[in-house]
Amino acid sequence: MCVFCGLFTTSDTRRNCSRLGGLPRQPDEPRSPDLTGRERGKGKGLSSSPKPCWSLCHSLGDWEGALVLGLAMARAQGRTEEYACSLLGCLVGTGCCWGCGGLGHSQTRPPDAPWCGHCKALAPEYSKAAALLAAESMAVTLAKVDGPAQPELAKEFGVTEYPTLKFFHHGNRTHPEEYTGPREAEGIVEWLRRRVGPSARQLEDEEGAQALIDARDLVVIGFFQDLQDEDVATFLALARDALDMTFGLTDRPQLFQHFGLTKDTVVLFKKFDEGRADFPVDEELGLDLGDLSRFLVTHSMHLVTEFNSQTSPKIFAARILNHLLLFLNQSLAAHRELLPGFGEAAPRFRGQVLFVVVDVEAENEHVLQYFGLKAEAAPTLRLVNVETTKKYAPADGDPVTAASVTAFCHAVLNGQVKPYVLSQEVPPDWDQQPVKTLVGKNFEQVAFDETKNVFVKFYAPWCTHCKEMAPAWEALAEKYKDHEDIIIAELDATANELDAFTVHGFPTLK
């Protein structure tokens, strides 16, 4: 799981994209002292000389904590990430998403990246977070370090990819905590707030509990008969990182009675669907952190999630591998009438299949493109497994009803539906140039021809590295164009998929 944006990834899909850049200092962002001139641990001797606009650090001495950010942009992106980015609303065509720092290894380039809107967005958010912390008088300092310019610091703290954020608590230089929170100001502040203060509010009476429940959409309350029990420590540890939920805990018998509980239980209160979900603590095994985390993530999602910029990160943070997408035109009454039946099928698949609605009239062309669809195809269903990236479609002509949706999900989960792969049509002149053009429909016929030696470049049209390689690839093809047993070819891997293997990064040569 990507620690920055929640994207679901596997070791096979951690690849680098071709984009890279740092974060220029914003016009209203104050300069701060750098790390090189300080007395270690004392907070003194800070240089006042200007440093590069993305170089900033403070002493780690006497503050409650310091959050330090090493700046540069790493590289990412394969087929799984491409789908993730499409739902996150990133422009796959320009190849940038919050996952860039968490999905691959880093590479240093100049700090200016004018094409990357997300990169530019981080600097003011970081400055805003500092202002919010100051307004709360929270004893936490935010700082930045130019990692490539400070290689000794990067080596000391094990920084191998950028951006990397580390939290130094009470000046602990040897064991900083990796930052795992969001990249917007309020999220940064909340992540820190739950580390320098309590991660859950202790509730004493019904009035306080109800006020907490009414104040937020998602509230988790731990009911424990003994607040010194180790299960409470597990609960508080989870509360430190589940920033999209508000946490409380209590040992008051009257609150157990008020909420109809007789044993230790963690309860999720929510303002949608069934309104409440209970997770009883196992009396013999105790509270398992992983089980509770999965329970809260699963039940904090709407049974049917409409895609938008707010919900898209949660879609992948849910850790549900199968996503069922209903593509429809929300402006058409006939399409909206399909929603009740779609939602009726959702409860029986909770935790197995995430139900998502995609409005084809919104700015979701990137999602349509990933599934090889046009807006005119709506209403239609597609199911994708985000681990294997395999995609499934129901039989043509099947209406979208509770029964048909249920049957389709069961068929896919039971292995009764064959996945489909994207393919462009074979160009009439695919073999007329030195570099042959392959698509999904002619790949196996050409590439697996036992009488030929076939060298294929798998590329993405937006990939800078692919574009840089193009002249060399053309020259190679020109050199061998008269060799009948040698074929130099290329395939657009964003528009064509293969049964034989999955292309995770660009360019890939096979």
Short mmCIF file of C-alpha atoms in Angstrom, two decimals, residues 131-329:
data_model
loop_
_atom_site.label_atom_id
_atom_site.label_comp_id
_atom_site.label_asym_id
_atom_site.label_seq_id
_atom_site.Cartn_x
_atom_site.Cartn_y
_atom_site.Cartn_z
CA ALA A 131 0.84 28.03 10.29
CA LEU A 132 -1.95 25.82 11.68
CA LEU A 133 0.44 24.24 14.16
CA ALA A 134 1.62 27.67 15.27
CA ALA A 135 -1.98 28.82 15.74
CA GLU A 136 -2.60 25.85 18.04
CA SER A 137 0.67 26.48 19.88
CA MET A 138 1.55 22.87 19.25
CA ALA A 139 5.17 22.15 20.10
CA VAL A 140 6.02 20.74 16.69
CA THR A 141 8.32 22.23 14.08
CA LEU A 142 8.08 21.53 10.36
CA ALA A 143 11.30 21.53 8.35
CA LYS A 144 12.69 20.63 4.94
CA VAL A 145 15.99 19.10 3.87
CA ASP A 146 17.45 19.14 0.37
CA GLY A 147 18.37 15.44 0.35
CA PRO A 148 20.69 15.43 -2.69
CA ALA A 149 22.54 18.45 -1.28
CA GLN A 150 22.86 16.77 2.13
CA PRO A 151 23.94 13.21 1.25
CA GLU A 152 25.30 12.49 4.74
CA LEU A 153 21.94 13.25 6.33
CA ALA A 154 20.12 11.24 3.69
CA LYS A 155 22.41 8.27 4.37
CA GLU A 156 22.13 8.60 8.15
CA PHE A 157 18.36 8.52 8.08
CA GLY A 158 18.04 5.91 5.34
CA VAL A 159 16.42 8.20 2.79
CA THR A 160 16.38 6.36 -0.54
CA GLU A 161 13.33 7.86 -2.23
CA TYR A 162 11.71 11.26 -2.37
CA PRO A 163 9.74 12.88 -0.97
CA THR A 164 10.40 11.21 2.39
CA LEU A 165 8.97 12.59 5.62
CA LYS A 166 10.22 11.61 9.07
CA PHE A 167 8.98 12.65 12.51
CA PHE A 168 11.56 13.17 15.23
CA HIS A 169 9.83 12.91 18.61
CA HIS A 170 11.50 14.60 21.61
CA GLY A 171 14.73 14.95 19.65
CA ASN A 172 15.12 11.19 19.15
CA ARG A 173 17.69 11.13 16.39
CA THR A 174 18.11 7.36 16.14
CA HIS A 175 14.49 6.24 15.67
CA PRO A 176 12.45 8.80 13.70
CA GLU A 177 8.95 7.73 12.69
CA GLU A 178 8.07 7.51 9.01
CA TYR A 179 5.27 9.89 8.06
CA THR A 180 2.26 7.98 6.75
CA GLY A 181 -0.36 10.71 6.55
CA PRO A 182 -1.96 12.68 3.72
CA ARG A 183 -0.36 15.51 1.78
CA GLU A 184 -2.72 18.33 2.64
CA ALA A 185 -2.31 20.76 5.52
CA GLU A 186 -5.17 19.59 7.74
CA GLY A 187 -4.11 15.96 7.36
CA ILE A 188 -0.50 16.74 8.26
CA VAL A 189 -1.64 18.60 11.37
CA GLU A 190 -4.04 15.85 12.44
CA TRP A 191 -1.34 13.19 12.01
CA LEU A 192 0.96 15.19 14.27
CA ARG A 193 -1.82 16.05 16.72
CA ARG A 194 -2.43 12.37 17.36
CA ARG A 195 1.24 11.85 18.18
CA VAL A 196 1.89 14.71 20.56
CA GLY A 197 -1.53 14.36 22.20
CA PRO A 198 -4.12 11.63 22.80
CA SER A 199 -5.35 9.80 19.71
CA ALA A 200 -8.77 9.17 21.26
CA ARG A 201 -11.00 11.24 23.51
CA GLN A 202 -12.00 9.70 26.84
CA LEU A 203 -15.78 9.79 27.26
CA GLU A 204 -17.41 10.06 30.68
CA ASP A 205 -21.15 10.37 30.02
CA GLU A 206 -23.92 10.00 27.45
CA GLU A 207 -23.90 13.68 26.58
CA GLY A 208 -20.22 13.67 25.70
CA ALA A 209 -20.51 10.46 23.68
CA GLN A 210 -23.50 11.71 21.71
CA ALA A 211 -21.82 15.05 21.02
CA LEU A 212 -18.82 13.23 19.57
CA ILE A 213 -21.03 10.99 17.41
CA ASP A 214 -23.06 13.93 16.13
CA ALA A 215 -19.99 16.01 15.26
CA ARG A 216 -18.45 13.67 12.66
CA ASP A 217 -19.55 11.36 9.87
CA LEU A 218 -17.32 8.52 11.11
CA VAL A 219 -16.80 8.04 14.84
CA VAL A 220 -15.19 4.99 16.45
CA ILE A 221 -15.73 4.39 20.16
CA GLY A 222 -13.92 1.68 22.09
CA PHE A 223 -15.93 0.31 24.99
CA PHE A 224 -13.46 -1.32 27.40
CA GLN A 225 -14.22 -2.43 30.94
CA ASP A 226 -10.56 -1.88 31.89
CA LEU A 227 -8.69 1.04 30.31
CA GLN A 228 -5.38 -0.49 31.44
CA ASP A 229 -5.96 -3.58 29.30
CA GLU A 230 -3.51 -4.16 26.45
CA ASP A 231 -6.46 -4.11 24.03
CA VAL A 232 -6.76 -0.38 24.75
CA ALA A 233 -3.16 0.14 23.65
CA THR A 234 -3.97 -1.67 20.39
CA PHE A 235 -7.03 0.54 19.90
CA LEU A 236 -5.05 3.74 20.51
CA ALA A 237 -2.29 2.62 18.17
CA LEU A 238 -4.81 2.22 15.35
CA ALA A 239 -6.39 5.58 16.20
CA ARG A 240 -3.03 7.30 15.60
CA ASP A 241 -3.17 6.59 11.88
CA ALA A 242 -6.87 6.32 10.96
CA LEU A 243 -7.13 10.05 10.31
CA ASP A 244 -10.44 9.93 8.45
CA MET A 245 -12.19 8.78 11.63
CA THR A 246 -12.60 10.35 15.05
CA PHE A 247 -11.92 8.13 18.06
CA GLY A 248 -13.22 7.97 21.60
CA LEU A 249 -13.04 5.40 24.38
CA THR A 250 -14.78 4.74 27.66
CA ASP A 251 -15.03 2.36 30.59
CA ARG A 252 -18.27 3.79 31.98
CA PRO A 253 -20.94 1.14 32.73
CA GLN A 254 -23.76 3.58 31.94
CA LEU A 255 -22.38 4.02 28.42
CA PHE A 256 -22.19 0.25 27.92
CA GLN A 257 -25.83 0.07 28.93
CA HIS A 258 -26.88 3.08 26.85
CA PHE A 259 -25.48 1.54 23.68
CA GLY A 260 -26.71 -1.97 24.44
CA LEU A 261 -23.32 -3.56 25.11
CA THR A 262 -22.33 -6.18 27.66
CA LYS A 263 -18.72 -6.89 26.65
CA ASP A 264 -15.71 -5.06 25.27
CA THR A 265 -16.64 -3.83 21.79
CA VAL A 266 -15.40 -1.34 19.23
CA VAL A 267 -18.34 0.44 17.58
CA LEU A 268 -18.26 2.41 14.33
CA PHE A 269 -20.96 5.07 14.17
CA LYS A 270 -21.67 6.49 10.71
CA LYS A 271 -24.21 8.81 9.13
CA PHE A 272 -25.04 6.51 6.19
CA ASP A 273 -26.13 2.97 5.30
CA GLU A 274 -26.93 0.98 8.46
CA GLY A 275 -25.64 3.70 10.79
CA ARG A 276 -23.62 1.46 13.10
CA ALA A 277 -21.29 -1.53 12.93
CA ASP A 278 -20.03 -3.46 15.97
CA PHE A 279 -16.70 -5.29 16.36
CA PRO A 280 -16.76 -7.42 19.55
CA VAL A 281 -13.37 -8.02 21.14
CA ASP A 282 -12.45 -11.70 21.23
CA GLU A 283 -12.40 -12.65 24.91
CA GLU A 284 -9.63 -15.23 24.43
CA LEU A 285 -7.48 -13.73 21.67
CA GLY A 286 -7.99 -10.07 22.48
CA LEU A 287 -8.14 -7.21 19.99
CA ASP A 288 -6.26 -7.91 16.77
CA LEU A 289 -4.98 -4.73 15.10
CA GLY A 290 -5.18 -6.12 11.55
CA ASP A 291 -8.69 -7.50 11.97
CA LEU A 292 -9.96 -4.25 13.49
CA SER A 293 -8.30 -2.19 10.77
CA ARG A 294 -9.88 -4.27 8.00
CA PHE A 295 -13.27 -4.06 9.72
CA LEU A 296 -13.16 -0.28 10.01
CA VAL A 297 -11.92 0.26 6.47
CA THR A 298 -14.60 -2.03 5.04
CA HIS A 299 -17.50 -0.63 7.05
CA SER A 300 -16.47 3.02 6.73
CA MET A 301 -17.06 2.84 2.97
CA HIS A 302 -20.50 3.48 1.54
CA LEU A 303 -22.04 0.34 0.11
CA VAL A 304 -22.07 2.22 -3.19
CA THR A 305 -19.37 4.86 -3.63
CA GLU A 306 -19.82 7.55 -6.24
CA PHE A 307 -16.48 8.45 -7.76
CA ASN A 308 -15.26 11.98 -7.18
CA SER A 309 -12.06 13.64 -6.06
CA GLN A 310 -12.92 13.15 -2.38
CA THR A 311 -13.84 9.47 -2.54
CA SER A 312 -11.27 8.26 -5.05
CA PRO A 313 -8.36 7.93 -2.58
CA LYS A 314 -10.60 5.92 -0.24
CA ILE A 315 -11.48 3.52 -3.03
CA PHE A 316 -7.91 2.22 -3.02
CA ALA A 317 -7.31 2.63 0.70
CA ALA A 318 -10.19 0.19 1.26
CA ARG A 319 -7.91 -2.74 0.39
CA ILE A 320 -10.74 -4.49 -1.43
CA LEU A 321 -9.25 -6.12 -4.51
CA ASN A 322 -12.37 -6.37 -6.68
CA HIS A 323 -14.01 -3.17 -7.89
CA LEU A 324 -17.35 -3.25 -9.70
CA LEU A 325 -17.94 -0.05 -11.67
CA LEU A 326 -21.30 1.05 -13.00
CA PHE A 327 -20.82 3.56 -15.80
CA LEU A 328 -23.86 5.75 -16.31
CA ASN A 329 -24.98 9.21 -17.32
#
